[in-house]
XYZ file of C-alpha atoms in Angstrom:
346
model
C 117.677 85.122 128.900
C 118.723 82.397 131.320
C 119.398 79.282 129.279
C 119.893 77.065 132.338
C 116.260 77.361 133.364
C 113.505 75.151 132.028
C 110.164 76.841 131.552
C 107.056 74.773 132.196
C 103.596 76.112 131.335
C 100.907 74.995 133.743
C 97.455 75.424 132.132
C 94.925 76.239 134.848
C 91.168 76.649 134.519
C 90.995 76.450 130.709
C 88.429 74.121 129.242
C 88.534 72.933 125.615
C 85.870 75.506 124.770
C 87.728 78.339 126.572
C 84.745 79.110 128.789
C 86.977 81.180 131.146
C 89.268 83.169 128.865
C 90.078 85.663 131.634
C 92.186 83.088 133.470
C 95.721 83.465 132.194
C 98.392 80.829 131.862
C 100.786 80.641 134.783
C 104.490 80.476 134.094
C 106.583 78.362 136.428
C 110.308 77.765 136.355
C 112.332 74.773 137.360
C 116.008 75.549 137.837
C 118.675 73.094 136.840
C 121.704 73.677 138.987
C 123.096 77.142 139.513
C 121.489 79.840 137.384
C 123.751 82.011 135.244
C 123.862 85.718 136.121
C 121.327 87.985 134.432
C 122.987 90.647 132.307
C 121.349 94.073 132.610
C 119.822 95.360 129.401
C 120.404 98.890 128.132
C 120.294 100.848 124.891
C 122.815 103.558 124.035
C 122.514 105.786 120.978
C 125.911 106.238 119.333
C 124.820 108.463 116.431
C 121.462 109.407 114.942
C 120.131 111.552 112.122
C 117.371 111.274 109.535
C 119.321 108.880 107.322
C 121.510 106.851 109.684
C 121.068 105.366 113.143
C 123.730 103.542 115.122
C 122.929 102.300 118.598
C 124.163 99.715 121.054
C 122.049 96.890 122.453
C 123.777 95.783 125.646
C 122.562 92.540 127.200
C 120.139 91.754 124.346
C 119.884 88.260 122.917
C 120.948 87.947 119.287
C 117.637 86.394 118.306
C 115.839 89.642 119.140
C 118.345 91.809 117.294
C 118.019 89.569 114.260
C 114.221 89.691 114.576
C 114.302 93.488 114.388
C 116.562 93.278 111.341
C 114.255 90.840 109.554
C 111.172 92.918 110.381
C 112.795 96.082 109.016
C 113.694 94.363 105.756
C 110.463 92.431 105.282
C 107.543 93.915 107.221
C 107.927 97.693 107.692
C 105.620 99.265 105.093
C 106.403 102.042 102.611
C 104.831 103.531 99.494
C 106.120 102.507 96.041
C 104.841 102.596 92.473
C 103.235 99.261 91.719
C 101.359 99.758 88.410
C 102.350 101.730 85.312
C 99.930 102.345 82.430
C 102.038 103.037 79.334
C 100.135 105.011 76.675
C 102.965 106.194 74.416
C 106.694 105.544 74.560
C 108.828 106.322 71.514
C 112.118 106.390 73.463
C 114.823 103.762 73.139
C 113.985 102.433 76.634
C 111.617 99.466 76.474
C 108.247 99.737 78.203
C 108.984 97.061 80.810
C 112.435 98.508 81.614
C 111.016 102.011 82.027
C 108.178 100.709 84.222
C 110.679 98.798 86.363
C 112.858 101.893 86.833
C 109.850 103.981 87.847
C 108.780 101.307 90.319
C 112.117 101.537 92.143
C 111.869 105.303 92.659
C 111.484 106.153 96.390
C 108.592 108.447 97.275
C 108.617 111.277 99.804
C 105.195 110.525 101.327
C 104.835 108.664 104.620
C 103.023 105.298 104.456
C 101.084 106.116 107.640
C 98.615 108.181 105.602
C 97.449 105.134 103.617
C 95.863 101.719 104.048
C 96.850 98.427 102.479
C 94.880 97.186 99.507
C 92.254 94.604 100.272
C 93.083 91.087 99.069
C 91.221 90.200 95.915
C 90.115 93.758 95.185
C 89.803 94.941 91.596
C 91.942 97.647 90.035
C 89.097 100.162 90.135
C 88.587 99.464 93.857
C 92.292 99.984 94.542
C 92.420 103.527 93.151
C 91.075 105.429 96.164
C 92.404 108.353 98.168
C 92.995 106.063 101.181
C 95.070 103.452 99.334
C 96.662 104.993 96.252
C 98.823 107.801 94.873
C 98.657 108.684 91.180
C 101.448 110.206 89.077
C 101.666 111.112 85.417
C 104.633 111.486 83.104
C 104.046 113.350 79.832
C 107.256 114.604 78.230
C 108.656 115.341 74.788
C 112.258 116.184 73.922
C 112.448 119.696 72.457
C 115.961 119.437 70.969
C 118.886 121.823 71.246
C 117.607 124.300 68.650
C 114.299 124.794 70.448
C 114.635 127.819 72.746
C 111.293 127.371 74.458
C 111.592 126.790 78.238
C 111.104 123.415 79.855
C 107.830 122.196 81.394
C 105.629 124.077 78.923
C 103.047 122.315 76.803
C 104.056 121.423 73.292
C 101.688 123.335 70.962
C 101.835 120.431 68.498
C 100.866 117.927 71.230
C 99.133 119.454 74.263
C 99.346 116.127 76.117
C 103.110 116.493 76.616
C 105.519 118.956 78.247
C 108.793 119.986 76.659
C 111.958 118.711 78.351
C 115.656 118.407 77.604
C 117.371 115.159 76.698
C 117.141 113.708 80.204
C 113.849 112.566 81.717
C 114.132 112.519 85.511
C 111.899 111.918 88.510
C 111.329 115.680 88.617
C 109.058 115.225 85.586
C 106.743 112.862 87.485
C 103.697 114.967 88.397
C 101.339 114.076 91.235
C 97.651 113.807 90.326
C 95.442 114.102 93.465
C 92.693 111.521 93.892
C 89.499 112.597 95.655
C 90.290 114.963 98.533
C 94.037 114.318 98.538
C 94.786 117.902 97.463
C 93.346 119.229 100.723
C 94.520 116.287 102.831
C 98.158 116.739 101.792
C 98.114 120.527 101.681
C 101.592 121.715 102.570
C 103.026 118.183 102.236
C 105.469 117.326 99.453
C 104.063 114.451 97.403
C 106.757 113.616 94.872
C 109.707 111.319 94.283
C 112.257 111.551 97.069
C 115.187 113.919 96.536
C 118.325 113.329 98.581
C 119.451 116.413 100.462
C 123.215 116.541 99.986
C 125.231 119.558 101.054
C 127.793 120.187 98.335
C 130.111 123.150 97.737
C 128.577 126.044 95.822
C 130.887 125.538 92.819
C 129.679 121.952 92.291
C 126.480 121.582 90.266
C 124.681 118.292 90.580
C 121.269 116.984 89.558
C 119.834 115.162 92.575
C 116.888 113.757 90.608
C 116.992 110.164 89.349
C 117.357 109.724 85.589
C 114.591 107.596 84.082
C 115.332 107.796 80.340
C 117.135 109.730 77.610
C 115.256 111.124 74.630
C 116.197 112.268 71.161
C 114.413 115.301 69.651
C 110.786 114.466 68.959
C 110.652 111.366 71.150
C 107.995 111.332 73.869
C 106.751 109.369 76.872
C 103.170 109.382 78.103
C 102.203 107.194 81.074
C 100.377 107.025 84.403
C 101.822 105.422 87.544
C 100.009 104.235 90.680
C 101.709 103.861 94.058
C 100.436 101.586 96.833
C 101.444 100.607 100.340
C 103.476 97.420 100.603
C 106.149 95.550 102.546
C 109.580 94.221 101.686
C 108.480 90.579 101.603
C 106.294 91.491 98.609
C 109.075 93.300 96.732
C 112.428 94.855 97.609
C 111.222 98.275 96.385
C 109.034 98.500 99.515
C 112.003 98.154 101.875
C 112.385 101.363 103.919
C 116.146 101.003 104.241
C 119.046 98.756 105.167
C 119.765 97.140 108.516
C 122.693 95.167 109.893
C 124.408 94.486 113.193
C 127.692 93.181 114.576
C 129.246 92.292 117.893
C 131.433 94.833 119.644
C 135.109 94.048 118.902
C 137.529 93.710 121.786
C 141.263 94.223 121.331
C 143.646 93.398 124.204
C 147.397 93.939 124.257
C 149.210 91.001 125.843
C 152.534 92.812 126.177
C 154.109 96.202 125.591
C 154.787 97.136 121.963
C 157.260 99.966 121.412
C 158.613 102.260 118.713
C 158.848 100.728 115.229
C 156.812 97.673 116.191
C 154.163 99.957 117.713
C 153.871 101.950 114.507
C 153.607 98.725 112.527
C 150.917 97.464 114.890
C 148.955 100.684 114.433
C 148.918 100.155 110.663
C 147.407 96.692 111.123
C 144.150 98.135 112.466
C 141.591 100.668 111.331
C 142.237 104.322 112.227
C 141.350 105.054 115.845
C 141.848 101.549 117.231
C 145.538 101.781 118.179
C 147.161 105.030 119.285
C 150.772 105.834 120.105
C 151.790 107.622 123.305
C 155.075 108.655 124.873
C 155.817 106.548 127.943
C 158.031 107.443 130.881
C 161.139 106.151 129.128
C 160.462 108.401 126.109
C 159.530 105.529 123.789
C 156.443 105.357 121.592
C 154.115 102.770 123.071
C 150.964 101.321 121.492
C 147.705 101.424 123.438
C 144.144 100.410 122.552
C 142.172 103.631 122.118
C 138.775 102.425 120.809
C 138.252 98.861 119.623
C 134.815 99.814 118.236
C 136.392 100.886 114.954
C 138.075 97.524 114.403
C 136.911 95.753 111.246
C 138.369 92.358 112.218
C 140.881 92.444 109.362
C 143.369 90.152 111.181
C 146.268 91.883 109.409
C 148.361 91.597 112.567
C 148.665 87.842 112.072
C 150.846 88.419 109.011
C 153.728 89.389 111.310
C 155.271 86.708 113.493
C 156.755 89.250 115.885
C 153.325 90.893 116.517
C 150.690 88.178 116.364
C 151.294 87.098 119.967
C 151.005 90.703 121.237
C 147.294 91.068 120.536
C 144.170 89.106 121.415
C 141.043 89.935 119.384
C 137.633 88.758 120.529
C 133.965 89.771 120.337
C 131.684 90.883 123.148
C 128.629 88.699 122.625
C 126.564 90.790 125.054
C 127.127 94.036 123.156
C 125.453 94.432 119.734
C 126.135 97.396 117.430
C 122.920 97.922 115.453
C 122.762 100.018 112.264
C 119.731 101.347 110.361
C 120.129 103.290 107.110
C 117.069 104.871 105.506
C 116.553 105.311 101.776
C 112.842 106.117 101.973
C 110.555 108.838 103.306
C 110.815 107.319 106.783
C 113.575 108.547 109.069
C 116.037 106.009 110.425
C 114.643 106.083 113.962
C 111.064 105.870 112.627
C 111.988 102.640 110.856
C 113.236 101.065 114.087
C 110.203 102.377 115.978
C 107.881 100.742 113.426
C 109.807 97.475 113.746
C 109.412 97.533 117.541
C 105.660 98.186 117.149
C 105.328 95.229 114.777
C 107.264 93.043 117.231
C 104.893 94.035 120.032
C 101.899 93.146 117.867
C 103.435 89.758 117.112
C 103.978 89.113 120.814
C 100.380 90.098 121.585
C 99.020 87.595 119.092
């Protein structure tokens, strides 16, 4: 973006009734003095997997980077449980607290399979295979003395399944609506389970705990998930997003031996490295300023604070996306770019 240019829109051939909509607006520029150089734009991927994305926007204006961040947090859609019908809850967890916890559970299904609810529609009109997912939770604590296996129906109450003390998201069962059973054949429709690779000797329950029950206590409810966006509620946010300027660290003079080791401790690991120079001394060099966290610890030492200059490269943005939903990190950014294009078109 060249800030020294003034853009003037010259409207040509457009009547008040827009009788010739095919004639586009012409964009003219009037330069004021010498124009600043145009910085080339490029994107470099630093690291990328399903959960985390780190890339560099080089030559991008901050307003656009911030626009992508705001869109990711507020306008990229996901699926989340919106309504909970509580039929029986004898646990110590209050109905509204349990419903709130269930609403925050991330789901493993992509939002692209569903449509938004129509404004003003009734609850019966919302529960369709194109707009809704239905889950049920029917559990009863069997107690330690009961040797019957989990997830079997209680003969005294066929509406519930026997579970241990903990009630987790694993106990939420999907109930297909309409033709959803065939539509999502081979697709996992359930609460999201984080795939963590742990050593074999470590046992961990990756499912989210919803409540704890005493023997005989039970929970019976139905939950309905809909498509929504983060501006409606934070539970619809697909992930986190933030950005920062690329740090720049410059050594103003040579720093040797003990002072070099002290300088290295002032920065994050990987920023300052020590090498052997021709005289055999340890000399500090800047290895990779990207890892600098702008701690400013070097300014605590009077004999070192003049040796370093720390700045920010305003033309280099480090952009992070972290997913905590069914969408992959790069899918979140792709959706944000699509929404931005739609905004520009309108």
